Amino acid sequence: MAACVVAAAALTVSHVSLSARETMKAERETFMLGTLINISAYGSDKSSLDAAISAAMEEISRLEQLFSVGIASSEISRINAAPTLEGGHTVSPETYELLAQSLREAEETEGAFDPTVGALVGLWGIGTDHTRVPDDFEIAELLPDIGYRKVALLQALDEEDPSQTIYRVSLGKGRQLDLGAIAKGYAADRAARIMRASGVKSALLNLGGDLVAIGEPPKRRGWRLALRDPYGGRGDYFAVITVSDSVVVTSGAYERFFEQDGVRYHHILNPATGRPAVTDLVSVSVVMEQNEARENGARCDALSTALFVMGSEKARAFLDKHKEVQAILISEKDGEHSVYVTDGLKNIVTYSDNAFLQANGGKNNAR
Ligand code: AMP
Ligand code: MG
């Protein structure tokens, strides 16, 4: 297969040899969670690969029905429609788990990632055809209601059936959830869990640029994943990283934006200002180990958004403290870009053009 271009920040450039007679490939692509989802898997039995992909896709669809703010009947939409409901909303274990993790990531990133940005996302019309620049007072009016700390999660044993746990969420006045910065990563974790449980040893899941690489591709050591060049077009990439059993998530200003009066407004908001984050970062890719024991997709997704909001200085300080998190940061100052790569990635990144090599001290760190 030739370079397979996908709609988001990363794409696979793996040229997989199918010459081994016993290796079969199954692949499916569909549109869910507001993005293109592609899953490919390799193994000796095509029908079991197909079944595993179907099960993974069904899981993503089920989660979309729970989390999507674009689906009026989703649990998140239901909570948003009645944020002050007395006693809170009863939700599924998955919604509860994702919200609990969202609050942990918000805490860890000191609110750079904040799942309560929903009202702001709505005000700017992000993700809709009605994007607009709000007035200062509209933003000021909403800001007091933004804040993950005010979300209350409660779990209790069901009084009627103590073998069951009840999960509840209370949002509070004016607050609106938006899990757009973490839900794809969570869904990627869950889909990968199903693929692995189905016996798949080699697969690549791409949820609109949130990538999970399971095992290794046939006859190759590691999946070669291309990282989108933020200055280029959809098919251009600035680096390739070679990974196995890993998750790779990229956030960038170039992914979604609109222009008004010559000013560009992107989709990642600073929850503290209510406006698109003013940051020297152009693109943030976060890479973590991903396996049965450490699923990490949701965390990677939240962190890619959060590091982008933080800007390179704070992001680097964060990465210094959290050694399990690997990242590639592209920043820009006075029209010049530079690339920062954490130590854990230095041996697995290959840059695809000299400009990026020079920006990284002229060294190509590829093996
Ligand atoms: P991502 O593409 O993962 O960086 O997520 C961006 C999406 O998450 C946006 O389209 C919004 O729906 C939402 N979002 C924007 N800014 C934030 C933020 N600071 N914290 C949490 N979610 C955000
Ligand atoms: Mg994210």
Coordinates of C-alpha atoms and ligand atoms in Angstrom, one line a residue:
M1 CA 0.0 0.0 0.0
A2 CA 1.2 3.5 -0.6
A3 CA 1.2 6.3 1.9
C4 CA -2.2 6.2 3.5
V5 CA -3.4 9.7 4.1
V6 CA -5.9 10.3 6.9
A7 CA -7.8 13.4 7.7
A8 CA -6.0 14.4 10.8
A9 CA -2.7 15.2 12.3
A10 CA -0.9 11.9 11.8
L11 CA -0.8 9.4 9.1
T12 CA 0.8 6.0 8.5
V13 CA 3.5 5.7 5.9
S14 CA 4.1 2.1 6.7
H15 CA 4.7 0.1 3.5
V16 CA 3.7 -3.3 4.8
S17 CA 4.8 -6.3 3.0
L18 CA 2.1 -8.8 2.5
S19 CA 4.4 -11.3 0.9
A20 CA 4.2 -13.7 3.8
R21 CA 1.5 -16.0 2.6
E22 CA 0.1 -16.6 6.1
T23 CA -0.3 -12.8 6.9
M24 CA -3.7 -11.4 6.1
K25 CA -4.8 -7.8 6.4
A26 CA -8.2 -6.5 7.4
E27 CA -9.1 -2.8 7.3
R28 CA -12.1 -0.6 7.9
E29 CA -12.7 3.1 7.8
T30 CA -15.8 5.0 9.0
F31 CA -16.8 8.4 10.3
M32 CA -17.5 8.6 14.0
L33 CA -16.8 11.0 16.9
G34 CA -16.7 13.8 14.3
T35 CA -13.7 12.3 12.5
L36 CA -12.4 9.6 10.3
I37 CA -11.7 6.4 12.0
N38 CA -9.5 3.8 10.4
I39 CA -8.5 0.4 11.9
S40 CA -6.2 -2.1 10.2
A41 CA -5.1 -5.4 11.6
Y42 CA -2.8 -8.2 10.5
G43 CA -2.9 -11.9 11.4
S44 CA -3.4 -15.3 10.0
D45 CA -7.2 -15.5 10.1
K46 CA -9.0 -12.8 8.1
S47 CA -12.4 -13.5 9.5
S48 CA -11.3 -13.2 13.1
L49 CA -9.5 -9.9 12.2
D50 CA -12.7 -8.7 10.6
A51 CA -14.7 -9.7 13.7
A52 CA -12.3 -7.9 16.0
I53 CA -12.4 -4.7 13.9
S54 CA -16.3 -4.9 13.9
A55 CA -16.3 -5.2 17.6
A56 CA -13.9 -2.3 18.1
M57 CA -16.0 -0.1 15.7
E58 CA -19.2 -1.0 17.6
E59 CA -17.5 0.0 20.8
I60 CA -16.5 3.4 19.4
S61 CA -20.0 3.9 18.2
R62 CA -21.5 2.9 21.6
L63 CA -19.1 5.4 23.3
E64 CA -20.0 8.1 20.8
Q65 CA -23.7 7.7 21.8
L66 CA -22.6 8.3 25.5
F67 CA -20.2 11.2 25.1
S68 CA -21.0 13.2 22.0
V69 CA -22.3 16.8 22.5
G70 CA -23.6 16.6 19.0
I71 CA -26.0 13.8 19.9
A72 CA -28.9 15.2 21.9
S73 CA -29.6 11.9 23.6
S74 CA -26.0 11.3 24.7
E75 CA -25.3 11.2 28.5
I76 CA -23.1 14.3 28.2
S77 CA -25.9 16.2 26.3
R78 CA -28.4 15.1 28.9
I79 CA -26.2 16.4 31.7
N80 CA -25.6 19.7 29.8
A81 CA -29.4 20.1 29.2
A82 CA -30.1 20.0 33.0
P83 CA -26.8 20.9 34.8
T84 CA -28.5 21.7 38.1
L85 CA -30.7 18.6 38.3
E86 CA -31.4 17.8 41.9
G87 CA -29.3 14.8 43.0
G88 CA -27.3 14.8 39.8
H89 CA -27.6 12.6 36.7
T90 CA -27.2 8.8 36.8
V91 CA -24.6 7.8 34.2
S92 CA -23.0 4.7 32.8
P93 CA -19.7 3.5 34.3
E94 CA -17.9 4.6 31.1
T95 CA -19.1 8.2 31.3
Y96 CA -18.3 8.3 35.0
E97 CA -14.8 6.8 34.4
L98 CA -14.1 9.3 31.6
L99 CA -15.3 12.2 33.7
A100 CA -13.2 11.1 36.7
Q101 CA -10.2 10.9 34.5
S102 CA -10.9 14.3 32.9
L103 CA -11.0 15.8 36.4
R104 CA -7.7 14.1 37.2
E105 CA -6.1 15.5 34.0
A106 CA -7.5 18.9 34.7
E107 CA -6.0 18.8 38.2
E108 CA -2.6 17.5 36.8
T109 CA -2.5 20.2 34.2
E110 CA -3.7 23.0 36.5
G111 CA -6.8 23.5 34.4
A112 CA -5.0 23.9 31.0
F113 CA -7.2 20.9 30.0
D114 CA -10.6 21.5 31.4
P115 CA -13.7 19.4 30.5
T116 CA -16.0 22.3 31.5
V117 CA -15.2 24.5 28.6
G118 CA -18.4 23.5 26.9
A119 CA -20.2 26.8 27.1
L120 CA -17.1 28.6 25.6
V121 CA -16.8 26.0 22.8
G122 CA -20.5 26.8 22.1
L123 CA -20.0 30.5 22.2
W124 CA -17.2 30.4 19.7
G125 CA -19.2 27.9 17.6
I126 CA -16.2 25.6 17.5
G127 CA -17.0 22.5 15.5
T128 CA -20.1 24.1 13.8
D129 CA -20.7 26.2 10.7
H130 CA -21.4 29.2 12.9
T131 CA -18.0 30.1 14.2
R132 CA -17.8 33.7 15.4
V133 CA -15.7 36.0 17.6
P134 CA -17.8 36.7 20.7
D135 CA -17.8 40.1 22.4
D136 CA -15.6 40.6 25.5
F137 CA -18.6 40.8 27.8
E138 CA -20.1 37.5 26.5
I139 CA -16.8 35.8 27.4
A140 CA -16.6 37.5 30.7
E141 CA -20.2 36.4 31.5
L142 CA -19.3 32.7 31.0
L143 CA -15.9 32.6 32.6
P144 CA -17.1 32.4 36.2
D145 CA -18.9 29.1 35.3
I146 CA -15.8 27.5 33.8
G147 CA -14.0 25.2 36.2
Y148 CA -13.6 21.5 36.6
R149 CA -13.4 21.9 40.4
K150 CA -17.1 22.5 40.7
V151 CA -18.1 19.2 39.0
A152 CA -19.2 16.6 41.6
L153 CA -18.9 12.9 41.0
L154 CA -20.5 10.4 43.3
Q155 CA -20.6 6.7 43.4
A156 CA -22.8 4.7 45.8
L157 CA -24.2 1.2 46.1
D158 CA -27.7 0.8 44.8
E159 CA -30.0 0.6 47.9
E160 CA -32.3 -1.7 46.1
D161 CA -29.5 -4.0 44.8
P162 CA -26.3 -3.5 46.7
S163 CA -24.4 -5.6 44.1
Q164 CA -24.8 -2.7 41.7
T165 CA -23.0 0.6 41.9
I166 CA -24.7 3.8 40.9
Y167 CA -22.7 6.6 39.3
R168 CA -23.8 10.2 39.5
V169 CA -22.6 13.5 38.1
S170 CA -23.6 17.0 39.2
L171 CA -22.5 19.9 37.1
G172 CA -23.9 23.1 38.6
K173 CA -25.4 26.3 37.2
G174 CA -24.1 27.5 33.9
R175 CA -21.6 24.7 33.5
Q176 CA -21.3 22.7 30.3
L177 CA -19.2 19.7 29.6
D178 CA -17.2 19.1 26.4
L179 CA -15.0 16.0 26.2
G180 CA -13.7 16.7 22.7
A181 CA -10.2 16.9 23.9
I182 CA -10.1 13.5 25.6
A183 CA -13.0 11.3 24.2
K184 CA -11.1 10.1 21.1
G185 CA -8.2 8.9 23.2
Y186 CA -10.5 7.1 25.6
A187 CA -12.4 5.5 22.7
A188 CA -9.0 4.5 21.2
D189 CA -8.1 2.8 24.5
R190 CA -11.4 0.9 24.6
A191 CA -11.2 -0.1 21.0
A192 CA -7.6 -1.3 21.4
R193 CA -8.7 -3.3 24.5
I194 CA -11.3 -5.1 22.4
M195 CA -8.8 -5.8 19.6
R196 CA -6.3 -7.3 22.0
A197 CA -8.9 -9.3 23.9
S198 CA -9.9 -10.7 20.4
G199 CA -6.4 -12.0 20.0
V200 CA -5.2 -9.4 17.6
K201 CA -1.4 -9.0 17.9
S202 CA -0.7 -6.5 15.2
A203 CA -3.0 -3.5 14.4
L204 CA -3.1 0.2 13.9
L205 CA -6.0 2.3 15.1
N206 CA -6.4 5.8 13.9
L207 CA -9.1 7.9 15.5
G208 CA -8.7 11.2 13.6
G209 CA -5.1 11.4 14.5
D210 CA -5.2 9.7 17.9
L211 CA -3.1 6.6 17.0
V212 CA -2.8 3.3 18.9
A213 CA -0.1 0.9 17.6
I214 CA -0.7 -2.6 18.8
G215 CA 2.3 -4.9 18.5
E216 CA 4.3 -4.6 15.3
P217 CA 3.5 -4.7 11.7
P218 CA 4.3 -7.8 9.7
K219 CA 8.0 -8.2 9.1
R220 CA 8.9 -4.9 10.5
R221 CA 10.1 -3.6 13.8
G222 CA 7.6 -1.0 14.8
W223 CA 4.9 1.0 13.1
R224 CA 6.3 4.0 11.2
L225 CA 3.9 6.9 12.0
A226 CA 4.2 10.2 10.3
L227 CA 3.6 13.4 12.2
R228 CA 1.9 16.1 10.2
D229 CA 3.9 19.1 9.2
P230 CA 1.9 22.0 10.7
Y231 CA 3.2 24.3 7.9
G232 CA 2.3 21.9 5.1
G233 CA -0.8 20.4 3.6
R234 CA -2.8 17.4 4.8
G235 CA -0.4 14.8 3.4
D236 CA 2.9 16.5 4.5
Y237 CA 4.8 15.3 7.5
F238 CA 7.8 16.6 9.3
A239 CA 8.9 13.5 11.1
V240 CA 8.3 9.8 11.3
I241 CA 8.4 7.9 14.7
T242 CA 8.7 4.2 14.9
V243 CA 6.7 2.7 17.8
S244 CA 5.0 -0.4 19.0
D245 CA 2.4 -0.8 21.8
S246 CA 2.2 3.0 22.0
V247 CA -0.3 5.7 21.7
V248 CA 0.5 8.9 19.8
V249 CA -1.8 12.0 19.9
T250 CA -1.3 15.3 18.2
S251 CA -2.9 18.7 18.9
G252 CA -2.3 21.7 16.8
A253 CA -3.7 25.1 16.0
Y254 CA -3.7 24.2 12.3
E255 CA -6.2 21.4 12.8
R256 CA -9.3 23.5 13.1
F257 CA -9.6 27.2 12.8
F258 CA -11.5 30.1 11.2
E259 CA -10.4 33.6 10.2
Q260 CA -12.2 36.9 10.8
D261 CA -10.8 40.3 9.8
G262 CA -7.5 38.7 9.0
V263 CA -7.1 37.1 12.4
R264 CA -6.9 33.4 12.8
Y265 CA -8.9 31.8 15.6
H266 CA -8.2 28.1 16.4
H267 CA -10.2 25.6 18.4
I268 CA -8.1 25.0 21.5
L269 CA -9.2 27.4 24.2
N270 CA -7.4 28.7 27.2
P271 CA -10.0 28.0 29.9
A272 CA -8.6 30.9 32.0
T273 CA -9.2 33.6 29.3
G274 CA -12.0 32.0 27.4
R275 CA -10.2 32.6 24.1
P276 CA -8.1 30.5 21.7
A277 CA -4.9 29.8 23.6
V278 CA -2.1 32.3 22.9
T279 CA 0.9 30.0 22.8
D280 CA 4.2 29.7 21.0
L281 CA 3.4 26.1 20.2
V282 CA 2.3 25.2 16.8
S283 CA 2.0 21.5 17.3
V284 CA 2.2 19.0 20.2
S285 CA 2.5 15.3 19.8
V286 CA 2.4 13.2 23.0
V287 CA 3.6 9.6 23.0
M288 CA 3.0 7.0 25.7
E289 CA 3.2 3.3 26.1
Q290 CA -0.1 1.6 25.4
N291 CA -0.9 -2.0 26.5
E292 CA -3.4 -4.0 28.6
A293 CA -1.8 -2.7 31.8
R294 CA -1.4 0.9 30.8
E295 CA -4.0 2.2 28.4
N296 CA -2.8 5.9 28.4
G297 CA -4.8 7.0 25.3
A298 CA -7.2 9.3 27.2
R299 CA -4.3 10.7 29.1
C300 CA -2.3 11.4 26.0
D301 CA -5.2 13.1 24.4
A302 CA -5.9 15.4 27.3
L303 CA -2.2 16.1 27.7
S304 CA -1.7 17.0 24.0
T305 CA -4.4 19.7 24.4
A306 CA -3.1 20.8 27.8
L307 CA 0.6 21.1 26.7
F308 CA -0.5 23.2 23.7
V309 CA -2.4 25.6 26.0
M310 CA 0.6 25.8 28.4
G311 CA 3.1 27.0 25.8
S312 CA 6.6 25.5 25.4
E313 CA 8.1 26.7 28.7
K314 CA 5.4 25.3 31.0
A315 CA 5.0 22.2 28.7
R316 CA 8.8 21.4 29.1
A317 CA 8.6 21.9 32.8
F318 CA 5.6 19.5 32.9
L319 CA 7.5 16.9 30.8
D320 CA 10.6 17.2 33.1
K321 CA 8.3 16.2 35.9
H322 CA 6.4 13.4 34.1
K323 CA 9.1 11.2 32.6
E324 CA 6.5 8.6 31.5
V325 CA 5.1 11.2 29.0
Q326 CA 7.1 11.6 25.8
A327 CA 6.5 14.5 23.4
I328 CA 7.5 16.4 20.4
L329 CA 6.8 20.1 20.6
I330 CA 7.1 22.5 17.6
S331 CA 7.2 26.1 18.7
E332 CA 7.5 29.3 16.8
K333 CA 9.2 32.6 17.7
D334 CA 9.7 35.6 15.4
G335 CA 8.7 33.4 12.4
E336 CA 11.3 30.7 13.2
H337 CA 10.3 27.3 14.4
S338 CA 12.1 25.0 16.7
V339 CA 11.6 21.4 17.7
Y340 CA 11.9 20.0 21.2
V341 CA 11.9 16.2 21.6
T342 CA 12.0 14.4 25.0
D343 CA 14.9 12.0 25.5
G344 CA 12.7 8.9 25.2
L345 CA 11.9 9.7 21.6
K346 CA 15.3 10.8 20.4
N347 CA 16.2 7.4 19.0
I348 CA 12.9 6.7 17.3
V349 CA 12.3 10.0 15.5
T350 CA 13.5 10.6 11.9
Y351 CA 13.0 14.0 10.5
S352 CA 11.9 14.3 6.9
D353 CA 13.4 17.5 5.9
N354 CA 16.5 19.5 6.6
A355 CA 14.7 22.5 8.0
F356 CA 13.5 20.4 10.9
L357 CA 16.9 18.8 11.3
Q358 CA 18.6 22.2 11.6
A359 CA 16.0 23.3 14.1
N360 CA 16.9 20.3 16.2
G361 CA 20.6 21.1 16.3
G362 CA 21.3 19.6 12.9
K363 CA 21.2 16.1 14.2
N364 CA 19.1 13.3 12.8
N365 CA 18.4 11.1 15.7
A366 CA 17.2 8.2 13.8
R367 CA 18.7 4.8 14.4
Ligands
AMP1 P1 -7.8 18.3 20.8 O1 -8.1 18.3 19.4 O2 -7.7 17.0 21.4 O3 -6.7 19.2 21.2 O4 -9.2 18.9 21.5 C1 -9.7 20.1 21.1 C2 -11.2 20.1 21.4 O5 -11.5 20.0 22.8 C3 -11.9 21.4 20.9 O6 -12.5 21.2 19.6 C4 -12.9 21.6 22.0 O7 -14.1 20.9 21.7 C5 -12.3 21.1 23.2 N1 -11.4 22.0 23.9 C6 -10.8 23.2 23.5 N2 -10.0 23.7 24.4 C7 -10.0 22.9 25.5 C8 -9.4 22.9 26.7 N3 -8.5 23.8 27.1 N4 -9.6 21.8 27.6 C9 -10.5 20.9 27.3 N5 -11.1 20.8 26.1 C10 -10.9 21.8 25.2
MG2 MG -6.6 16.2 23.1

